[in-house]
Coordinates of C-alpha atoms and ligand atoms in Angstrom, one line a residue:
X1 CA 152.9 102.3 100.5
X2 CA 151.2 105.7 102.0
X3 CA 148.4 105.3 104.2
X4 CA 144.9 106.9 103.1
X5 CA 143.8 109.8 105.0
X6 CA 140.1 109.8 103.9
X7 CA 137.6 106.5 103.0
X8 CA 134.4 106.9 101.6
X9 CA 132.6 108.0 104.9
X10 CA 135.1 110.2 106.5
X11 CA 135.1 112.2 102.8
X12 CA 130.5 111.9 103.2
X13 CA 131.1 113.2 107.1
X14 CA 133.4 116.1 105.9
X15 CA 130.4 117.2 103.6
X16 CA 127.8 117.1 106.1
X17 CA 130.1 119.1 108.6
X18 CA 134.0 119.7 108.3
X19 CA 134.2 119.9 112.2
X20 CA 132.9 116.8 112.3
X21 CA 135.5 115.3 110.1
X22 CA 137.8 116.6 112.2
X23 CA 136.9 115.4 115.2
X24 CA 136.0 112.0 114.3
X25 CA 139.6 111.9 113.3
X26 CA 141.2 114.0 116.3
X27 CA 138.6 113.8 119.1
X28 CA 136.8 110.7 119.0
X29 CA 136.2 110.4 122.5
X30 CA 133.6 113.3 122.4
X31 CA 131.4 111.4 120.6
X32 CA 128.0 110.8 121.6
X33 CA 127.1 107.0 122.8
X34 CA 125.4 105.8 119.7
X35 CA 121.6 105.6 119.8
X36 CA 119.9 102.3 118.8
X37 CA 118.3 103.2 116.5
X38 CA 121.4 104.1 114.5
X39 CA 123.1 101.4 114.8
X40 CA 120.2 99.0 113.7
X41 CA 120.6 101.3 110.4
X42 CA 124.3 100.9 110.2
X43 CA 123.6 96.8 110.0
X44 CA 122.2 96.6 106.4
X45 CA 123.6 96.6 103.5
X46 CA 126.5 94.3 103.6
X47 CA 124.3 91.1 102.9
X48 CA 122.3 92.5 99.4
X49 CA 126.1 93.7 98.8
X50 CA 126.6 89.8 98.8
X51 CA 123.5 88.8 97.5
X52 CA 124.2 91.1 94.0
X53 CA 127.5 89.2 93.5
X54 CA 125.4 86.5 92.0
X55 CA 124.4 88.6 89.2
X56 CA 127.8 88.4 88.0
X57 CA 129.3 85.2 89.5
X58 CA 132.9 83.8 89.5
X59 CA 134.8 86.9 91.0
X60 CA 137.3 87.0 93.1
X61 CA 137.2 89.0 96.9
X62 CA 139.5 91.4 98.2
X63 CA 137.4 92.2 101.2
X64 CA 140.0 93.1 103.6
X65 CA 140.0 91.1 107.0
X66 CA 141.4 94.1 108.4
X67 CA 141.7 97.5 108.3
X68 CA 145.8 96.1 108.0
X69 CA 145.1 94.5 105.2
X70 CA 144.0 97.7 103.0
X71 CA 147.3 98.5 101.8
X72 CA 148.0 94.6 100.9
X73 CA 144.7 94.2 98.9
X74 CA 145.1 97.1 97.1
X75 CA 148.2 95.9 95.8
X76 CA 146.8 92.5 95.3
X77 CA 143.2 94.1 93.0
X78 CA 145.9 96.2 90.7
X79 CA 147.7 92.9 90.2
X80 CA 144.2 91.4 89.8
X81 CA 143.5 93.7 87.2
X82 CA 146.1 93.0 85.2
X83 CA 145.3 88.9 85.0
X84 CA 143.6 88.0 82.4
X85 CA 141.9 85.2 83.7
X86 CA 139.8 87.5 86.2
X87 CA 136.8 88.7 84.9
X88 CA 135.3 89.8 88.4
X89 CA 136.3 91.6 91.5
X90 CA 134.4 91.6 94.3
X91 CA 135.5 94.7 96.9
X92 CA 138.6 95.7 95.0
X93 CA 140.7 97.9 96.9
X94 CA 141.6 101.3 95.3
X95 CA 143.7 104.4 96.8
X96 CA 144.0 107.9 94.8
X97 CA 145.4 110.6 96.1
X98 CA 145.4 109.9 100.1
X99 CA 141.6 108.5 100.0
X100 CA 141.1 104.8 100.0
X101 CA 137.8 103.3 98.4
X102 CA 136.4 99.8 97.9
X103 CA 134.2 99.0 95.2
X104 CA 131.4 96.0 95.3
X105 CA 131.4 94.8 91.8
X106 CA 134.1 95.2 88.9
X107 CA 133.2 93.4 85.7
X108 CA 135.5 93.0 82.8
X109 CA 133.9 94.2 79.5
X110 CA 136.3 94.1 76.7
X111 CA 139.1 96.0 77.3
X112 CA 137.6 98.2 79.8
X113 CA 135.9 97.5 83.2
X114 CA 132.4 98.0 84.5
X115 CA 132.1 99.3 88.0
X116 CA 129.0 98.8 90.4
X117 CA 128.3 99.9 93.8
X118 CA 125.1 97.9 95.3
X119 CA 122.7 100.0 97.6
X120 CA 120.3 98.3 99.9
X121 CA 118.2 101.1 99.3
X122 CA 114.7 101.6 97.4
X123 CA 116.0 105.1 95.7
X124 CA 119.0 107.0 95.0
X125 CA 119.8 109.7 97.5
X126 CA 122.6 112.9 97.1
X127 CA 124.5 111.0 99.6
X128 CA 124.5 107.9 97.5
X129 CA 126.0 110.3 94.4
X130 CA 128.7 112.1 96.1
X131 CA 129.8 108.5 97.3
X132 CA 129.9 107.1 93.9
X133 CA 131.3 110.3 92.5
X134 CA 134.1 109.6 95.1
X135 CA 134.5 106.2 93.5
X136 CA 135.2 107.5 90.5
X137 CA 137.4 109.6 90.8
X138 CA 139.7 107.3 92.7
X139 CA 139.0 105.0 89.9
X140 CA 140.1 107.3 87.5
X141 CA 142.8 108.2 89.4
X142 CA 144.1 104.7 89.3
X143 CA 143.7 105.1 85.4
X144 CA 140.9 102.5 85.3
X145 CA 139.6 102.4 82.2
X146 CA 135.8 101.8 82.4
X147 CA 133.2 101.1 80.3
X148 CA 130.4 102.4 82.9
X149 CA 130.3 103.5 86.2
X150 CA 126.7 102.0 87.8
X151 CA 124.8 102.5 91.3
X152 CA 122.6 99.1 91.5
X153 CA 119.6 99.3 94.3
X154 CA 116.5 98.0 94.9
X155 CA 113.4 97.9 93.2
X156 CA 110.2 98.6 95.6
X157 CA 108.1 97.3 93.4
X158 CA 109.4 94.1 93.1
X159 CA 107.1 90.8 93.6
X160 CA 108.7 88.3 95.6
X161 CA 107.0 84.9 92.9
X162 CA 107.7 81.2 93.3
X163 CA 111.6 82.2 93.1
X164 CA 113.8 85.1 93.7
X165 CA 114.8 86.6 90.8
X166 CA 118.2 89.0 90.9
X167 CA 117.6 90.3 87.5
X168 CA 114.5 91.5 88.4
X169 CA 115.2 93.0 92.1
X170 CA 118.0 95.4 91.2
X171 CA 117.9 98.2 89.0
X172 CA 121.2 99.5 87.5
X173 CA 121.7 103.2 86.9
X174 CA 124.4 104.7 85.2
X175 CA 126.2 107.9 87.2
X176 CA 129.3 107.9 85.1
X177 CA 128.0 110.8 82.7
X178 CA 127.4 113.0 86.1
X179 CA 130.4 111.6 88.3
X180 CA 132.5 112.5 85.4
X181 CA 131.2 116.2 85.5
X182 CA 131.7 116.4 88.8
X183 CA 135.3 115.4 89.1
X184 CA 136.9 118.7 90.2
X185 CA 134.2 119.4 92.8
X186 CA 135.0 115.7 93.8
X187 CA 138.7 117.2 93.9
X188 CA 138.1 120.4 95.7
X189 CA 136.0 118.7 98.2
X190 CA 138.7 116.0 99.0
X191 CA 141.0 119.1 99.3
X192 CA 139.0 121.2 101.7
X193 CA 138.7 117.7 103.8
X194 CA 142.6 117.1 103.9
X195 CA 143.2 120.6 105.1
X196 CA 140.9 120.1 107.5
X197 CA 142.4 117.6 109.0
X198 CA 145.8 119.3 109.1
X199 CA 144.7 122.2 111.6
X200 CA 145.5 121.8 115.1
X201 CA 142.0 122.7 116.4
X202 CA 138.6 122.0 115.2
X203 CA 137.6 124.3 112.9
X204 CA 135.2 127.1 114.3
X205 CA 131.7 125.9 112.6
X206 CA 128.4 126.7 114.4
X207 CA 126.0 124.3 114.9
X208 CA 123.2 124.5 112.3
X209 CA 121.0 122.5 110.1
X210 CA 123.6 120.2 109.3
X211 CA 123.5 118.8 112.9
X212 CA 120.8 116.8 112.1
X213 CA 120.9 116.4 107.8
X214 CA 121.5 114.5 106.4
X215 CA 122.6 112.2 109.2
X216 CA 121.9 113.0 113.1
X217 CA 125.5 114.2 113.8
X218 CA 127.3 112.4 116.6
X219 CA 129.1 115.2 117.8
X220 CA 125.9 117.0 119.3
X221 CA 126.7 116.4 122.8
X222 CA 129.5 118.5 122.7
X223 CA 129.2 120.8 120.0
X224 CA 125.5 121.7 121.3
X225 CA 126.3 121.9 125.3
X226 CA 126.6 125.3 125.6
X227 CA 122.7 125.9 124.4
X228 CA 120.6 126.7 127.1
X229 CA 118.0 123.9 127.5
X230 CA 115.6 127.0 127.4
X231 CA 116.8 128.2 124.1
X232 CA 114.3 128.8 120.6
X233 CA 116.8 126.0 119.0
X234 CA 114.1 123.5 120.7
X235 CA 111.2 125.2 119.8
X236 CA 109.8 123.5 116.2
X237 CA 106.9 125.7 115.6
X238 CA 110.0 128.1 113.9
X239 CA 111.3 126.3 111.0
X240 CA 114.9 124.9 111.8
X241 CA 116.9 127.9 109.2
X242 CA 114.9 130.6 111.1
X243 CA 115.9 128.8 114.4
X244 CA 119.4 129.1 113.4
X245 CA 119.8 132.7 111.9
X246 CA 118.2 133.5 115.2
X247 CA 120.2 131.9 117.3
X248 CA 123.0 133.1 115.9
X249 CA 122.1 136.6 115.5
X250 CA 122.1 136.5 119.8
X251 CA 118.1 135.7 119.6
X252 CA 118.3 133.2 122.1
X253 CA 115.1 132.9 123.6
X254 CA 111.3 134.0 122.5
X255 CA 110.7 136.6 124.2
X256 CA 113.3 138.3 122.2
X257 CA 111.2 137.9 119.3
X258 CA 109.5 141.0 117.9
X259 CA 106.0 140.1 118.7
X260 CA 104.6 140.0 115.3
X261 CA 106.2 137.1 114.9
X262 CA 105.5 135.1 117.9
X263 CA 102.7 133.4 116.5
X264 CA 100.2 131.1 119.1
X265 CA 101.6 127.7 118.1
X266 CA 105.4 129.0 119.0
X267 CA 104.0 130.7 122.2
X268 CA 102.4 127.6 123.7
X269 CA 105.8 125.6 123.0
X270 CA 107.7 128.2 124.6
X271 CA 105.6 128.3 127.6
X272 CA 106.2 124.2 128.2
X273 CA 109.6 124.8 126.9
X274 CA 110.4 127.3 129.7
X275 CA 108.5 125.3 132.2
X276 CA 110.2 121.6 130.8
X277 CA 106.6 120.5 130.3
X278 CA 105.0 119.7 127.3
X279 CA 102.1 121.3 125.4
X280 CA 98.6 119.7 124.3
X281 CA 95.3 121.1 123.0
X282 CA 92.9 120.0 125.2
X283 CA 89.7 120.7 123.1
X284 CA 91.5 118.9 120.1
X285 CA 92.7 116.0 122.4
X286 CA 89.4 115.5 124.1
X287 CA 88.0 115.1 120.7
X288 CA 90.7 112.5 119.1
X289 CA 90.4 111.0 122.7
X290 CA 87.0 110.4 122.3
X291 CA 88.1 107.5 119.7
X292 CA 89.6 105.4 122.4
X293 CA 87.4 105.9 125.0
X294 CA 86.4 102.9 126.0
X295 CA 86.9 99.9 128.7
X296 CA 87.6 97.1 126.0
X297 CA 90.5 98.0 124.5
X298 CA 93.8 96.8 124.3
X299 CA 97.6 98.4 123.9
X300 CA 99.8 96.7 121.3
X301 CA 103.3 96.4 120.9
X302 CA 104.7 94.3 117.6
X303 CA 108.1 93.9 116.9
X304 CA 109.2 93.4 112.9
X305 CA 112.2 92.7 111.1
X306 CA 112.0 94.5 107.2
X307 CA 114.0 92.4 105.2
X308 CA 115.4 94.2 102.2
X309 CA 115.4 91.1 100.4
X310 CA 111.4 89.6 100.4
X311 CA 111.7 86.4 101.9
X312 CA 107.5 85.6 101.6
X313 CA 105.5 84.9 97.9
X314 CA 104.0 88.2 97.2
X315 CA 105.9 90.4 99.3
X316 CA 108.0 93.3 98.4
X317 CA 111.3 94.6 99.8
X318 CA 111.1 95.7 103.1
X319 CA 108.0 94.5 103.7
X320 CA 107.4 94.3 107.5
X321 CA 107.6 90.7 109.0
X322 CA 106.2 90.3 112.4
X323 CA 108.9 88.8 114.7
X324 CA 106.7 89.5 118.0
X325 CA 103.3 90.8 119.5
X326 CA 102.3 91.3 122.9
X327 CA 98.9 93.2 123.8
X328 CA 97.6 94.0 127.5
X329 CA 93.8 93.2 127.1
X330 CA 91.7 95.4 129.2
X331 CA 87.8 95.1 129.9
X332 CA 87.3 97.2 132.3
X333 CA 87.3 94.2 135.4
X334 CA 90.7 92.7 134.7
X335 CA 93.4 92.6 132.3
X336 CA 95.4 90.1 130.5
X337 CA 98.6 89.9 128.7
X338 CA 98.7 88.2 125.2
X339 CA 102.0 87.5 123.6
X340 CA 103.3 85.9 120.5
X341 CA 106.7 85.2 118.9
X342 CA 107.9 84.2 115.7
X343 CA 110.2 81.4 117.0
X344 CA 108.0 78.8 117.6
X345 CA 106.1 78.8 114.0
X346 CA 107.0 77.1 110.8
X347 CA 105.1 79.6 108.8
X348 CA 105.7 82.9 110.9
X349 CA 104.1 84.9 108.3
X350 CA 100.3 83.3 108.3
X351 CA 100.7 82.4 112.4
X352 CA 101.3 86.2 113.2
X353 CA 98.3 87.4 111.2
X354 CA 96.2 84.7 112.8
X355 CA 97.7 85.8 116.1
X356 CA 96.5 89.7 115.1
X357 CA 93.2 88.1 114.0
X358 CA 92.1 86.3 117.1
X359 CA 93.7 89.5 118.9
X360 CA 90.6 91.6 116.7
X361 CA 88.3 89.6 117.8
X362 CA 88.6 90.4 121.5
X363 CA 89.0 93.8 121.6
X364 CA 87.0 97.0 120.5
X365 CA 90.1 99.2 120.2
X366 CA 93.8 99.1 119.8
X367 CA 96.3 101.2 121.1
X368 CA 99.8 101.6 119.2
X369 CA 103.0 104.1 119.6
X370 CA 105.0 105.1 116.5
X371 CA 104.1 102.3 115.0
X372 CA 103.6 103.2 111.1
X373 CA 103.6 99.2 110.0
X374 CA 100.7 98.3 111.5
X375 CA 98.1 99.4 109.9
X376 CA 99.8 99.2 105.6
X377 CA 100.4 95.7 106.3
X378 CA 96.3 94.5 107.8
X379 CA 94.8 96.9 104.5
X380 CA 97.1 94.8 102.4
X381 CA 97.6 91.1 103.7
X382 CA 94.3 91.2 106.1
X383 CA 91.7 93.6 104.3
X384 CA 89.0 91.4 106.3
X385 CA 90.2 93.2 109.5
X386 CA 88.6 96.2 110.7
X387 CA 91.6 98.2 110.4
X388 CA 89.6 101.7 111.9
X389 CA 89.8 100.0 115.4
X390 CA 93.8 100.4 115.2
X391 CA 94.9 104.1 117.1
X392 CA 98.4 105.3 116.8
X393 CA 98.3 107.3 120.4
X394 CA 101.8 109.4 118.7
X395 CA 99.7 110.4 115.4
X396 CA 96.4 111.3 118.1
X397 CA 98.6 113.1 120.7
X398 CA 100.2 114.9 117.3
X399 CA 96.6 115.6 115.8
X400 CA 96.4 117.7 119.1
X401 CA 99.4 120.0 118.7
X402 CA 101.3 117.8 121.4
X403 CA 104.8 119.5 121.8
X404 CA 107.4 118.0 124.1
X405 CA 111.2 119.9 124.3
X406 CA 113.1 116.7 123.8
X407 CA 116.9 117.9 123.6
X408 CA 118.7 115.9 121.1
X409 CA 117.3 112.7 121.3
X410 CA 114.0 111.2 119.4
X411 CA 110.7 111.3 121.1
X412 CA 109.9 107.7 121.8
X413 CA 107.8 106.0 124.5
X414 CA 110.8 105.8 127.0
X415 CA 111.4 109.7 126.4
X416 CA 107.7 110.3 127.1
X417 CA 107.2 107.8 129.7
X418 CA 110.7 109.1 131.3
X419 CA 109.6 112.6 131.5
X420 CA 105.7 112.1 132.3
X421 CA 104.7 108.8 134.7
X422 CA 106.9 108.9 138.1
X423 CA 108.8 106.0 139.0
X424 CA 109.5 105.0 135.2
X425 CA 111.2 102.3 135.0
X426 CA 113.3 102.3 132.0
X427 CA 112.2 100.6 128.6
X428 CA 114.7 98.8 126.8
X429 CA 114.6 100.5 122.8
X430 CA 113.1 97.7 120.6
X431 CA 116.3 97.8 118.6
X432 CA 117.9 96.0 120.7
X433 CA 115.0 93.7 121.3
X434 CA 115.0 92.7 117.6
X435 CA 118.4 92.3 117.4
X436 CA 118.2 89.9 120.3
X437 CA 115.2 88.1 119.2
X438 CA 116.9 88.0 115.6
X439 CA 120.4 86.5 116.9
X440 CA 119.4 84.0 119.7
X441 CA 115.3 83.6 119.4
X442 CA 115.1 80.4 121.3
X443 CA 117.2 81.7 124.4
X444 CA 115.8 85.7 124.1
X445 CA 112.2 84.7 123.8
X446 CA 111.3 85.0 127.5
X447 CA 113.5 88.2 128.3
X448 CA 112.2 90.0 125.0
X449 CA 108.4 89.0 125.2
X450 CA 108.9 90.1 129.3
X451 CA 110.0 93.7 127.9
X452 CA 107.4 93.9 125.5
X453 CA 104.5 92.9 128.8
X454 CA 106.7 96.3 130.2
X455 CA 106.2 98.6 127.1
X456 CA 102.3 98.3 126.8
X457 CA 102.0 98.5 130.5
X458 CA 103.8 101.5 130.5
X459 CA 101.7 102.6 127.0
X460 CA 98.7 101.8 129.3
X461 CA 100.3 104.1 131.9
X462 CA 100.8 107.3 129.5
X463 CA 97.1 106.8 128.0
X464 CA 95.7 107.0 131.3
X465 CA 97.6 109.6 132.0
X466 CA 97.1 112.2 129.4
X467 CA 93.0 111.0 129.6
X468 CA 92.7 112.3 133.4
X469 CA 95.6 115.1 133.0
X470 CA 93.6 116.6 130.4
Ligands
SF4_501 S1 127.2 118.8 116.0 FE1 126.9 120.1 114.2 S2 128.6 121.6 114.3 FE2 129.1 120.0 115.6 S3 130.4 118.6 114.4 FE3 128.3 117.9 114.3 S4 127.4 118.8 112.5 FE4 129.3 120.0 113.0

């Protein structure tokens, strides 16, 4: 039986960039090393997959052990649909016209079939549509007769109570009317994919928005290495389409801007850009600095886990759950490290808060990065708490125009700390630190909550830093 050419995310990566399609396919080794970050994204999903089963128990799996085994459970799901003692197939296998699809949930209904694809998600994104229109047209192709084509995610409003209830935590929406309609653009799109992987070199696409949306392209390294680390791509006081027409109109830098449209903002980030410094306001900063001005306060560092599925009473999906906390106390004299982990707690939801509690109580300020969790979850689960004493130093160095020419990477506090405080030594990227805390906790404890003592030193280090620099 033929081999498929395309799966569901080669066929998404061909619409975010046909280059990329091909070289994921031709070049793979010029792929940039995956971030962290990314790949703590790529780990969902799977388990509310498995979870929704429930909803409609009894089926039978065709998962595929194998990428070998495709072609063998395909056969095997057609010969499944054609028993009439299965009612449910969980991951059937399906192949139409050189592009191979599985589908979570098929449900007999009659005569006809009812298909569902389950998102871990909260909402419905374009990506999440082109993928089920993909679906169905290989369904269709296989002459599937169905009774409704569904995407099931998650509802964010849903209560966790005394008991989880499935019903109640997926939402089901119908696509079929719209997947239906869009069944030769589904075709012509598989088309343009398949020729694109039948050229001998990549196909000549500039780099361009679609770099970065709606996934952070792993082909940046080399598509972007010609680009002068000097160039107006990096400047984001121009919006990113202007960047690009620019850019590739031969506008490569800003001083070949006409000057009526060289405003201030883009002037100040091209003087740190051409110098590889960064930018700051000082009168803003010295004003937000003011706020955390003081010799008792502390720098914070929590690491969560967001289960999609609420695992505590009155919880919602994805609501944060602390998994560790470490602050560096300061008074002025001395300071002092405080640390807490989930591993050693029955109830790891009340002894983090009462952690964060006693931590209040200590302190006059506290001193975050990029940490957007934080604050949501005290106004909501510990009102009590004075929540104004909480400082995000990102949103306050942000508040003050901050501008720093990262090149294709996210600012984070190892980027910042990296380029600013000499002899850095290197921060290990909290997704790795919850995945270790999350596999092993009894054997990572030590190494992770020693990591965490290095990331609000170094916090400590890059506060002190800007409040003398500046
Ligand atoms: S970096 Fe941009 S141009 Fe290159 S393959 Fe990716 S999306 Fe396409």
């Amino acid at each position: 039986m033929a081999k498929h050419l395309l799966s569901k995310s080669t066929y998404i990566r061909s619409l975010q960039c046909q280059k990329s399609l091909y070289l994921h396919k031709k070049r793979p080794f010029l792929r940039d090393k995956m971030l962290a970050s990314q790949l703590a994204k790529f780990r969902r999903g799977t388990a509310v997959g498995v979870l929704a089963r429930d909803l409609f128990p009894g089926g039978i799996d065709m998962t595929p052990g194998s990428p070998s085994q495709y072609q063998k459970r395909r056969v095997e799901t057609l010969e499944a649909l054609q028993n009439p003692d299965v009612d449910v197939i969980y991951e059937g296998v399906f192949q139409h016209n050189e592009v191979l699809i599985m589908l979570d949930i098929l449900v007999r209904e009659d005569q006809k079939w009812r298909a569902i694809e389950v998102k871990s998600s909260l909402k419905l994104s374009e990506t999440f549509m082109q993928d089920a229109f993909l679906q169905y047209y290989v369904l269709k192709g296989n002459q599937l007769e169905l009774s409704d084509f569904e995407l099931m995610y998650i509802d964010k409003d849903y209560l966790l109570g005394s008991q989880l209830e499935l019903d109640k935590l997926f939402i089901g929406q119908s696509v079929m009317l719209e997947a239906e309609a869009h069944l030769e653009q589904t075709n012509s799109q598989i088309e343009a994919a398949k020729e694109t992987l039948l050229l001998k070199n990549s196909p000549d696409i500039k780099i361009g928005v679609q770099c970065n949306y709606p996934y952070p392209c792993d082909f940046r390294g080399h598509c972007w290495k010609k680009v002068p680390t000097n160039s107006l791509l990096y400047i984001d006081a121009i919006p990113p389409n202007k960047r690009f027409e620019l850019y590739h109109s031969g506008i490569e830098n800003v001083s070949q801007l006409p000057k009526e449209q060289i405003t201030t903002e883009i002037l100040a980030q091209d003087k740190a850009l051409q110098a590889q410094t960064y930018h700051l306001n000082p009168e803003k900063f010295a004003f937000l600095e003011a706020n955390i001005s003081t010799s008792k306060r502390s720098f914070i560092k929590v690491l969560y886990k967001q289960p999609a599925i609420p695992e505590h009473e009155n919880t919602k999906p994805y609501t944060p759950q602390f998994l560790a906390i470490t602050a560096l106390v300061t008074d002025g004299k001395k300071q002092e490290f405080h640390s807490w982990d989930c591993s050693e707690y029955p109830d790891q939801w009340q002894a983090g808060f009462e952690f964060l509690a006693d931590l209040w109580s200590k302190t006059k300020v506290l001193i975050s990065f990029k940490d957007a969790q934080l604050r949501p979850l005290l106004e909501e689960f510990m009102p009590h708490l004075d929540s104004s004493k909480l400082f995000d130093f990102w949103e306050l160095l942000k508040s003050a125009d901050f501008y720093f020419p990262v090149i294709n990477t996210e600012i984070d506090l190892e980027a910042l700390c990296a380029f600013i405080i000499e002899k850095h030594r290197p921060l290990k990227h909290e997704a790795w630190l919850i995945k270790d805390l999350t596999a092993s906790p009894d054997e990572n404890r030590e190494n992770v909550l020693s990591k965490l003592k290095s990331y609000v030193s170094s916090l400590n280090v890059l506060v002190n830093f800007f409040e003398t620099k500046n």
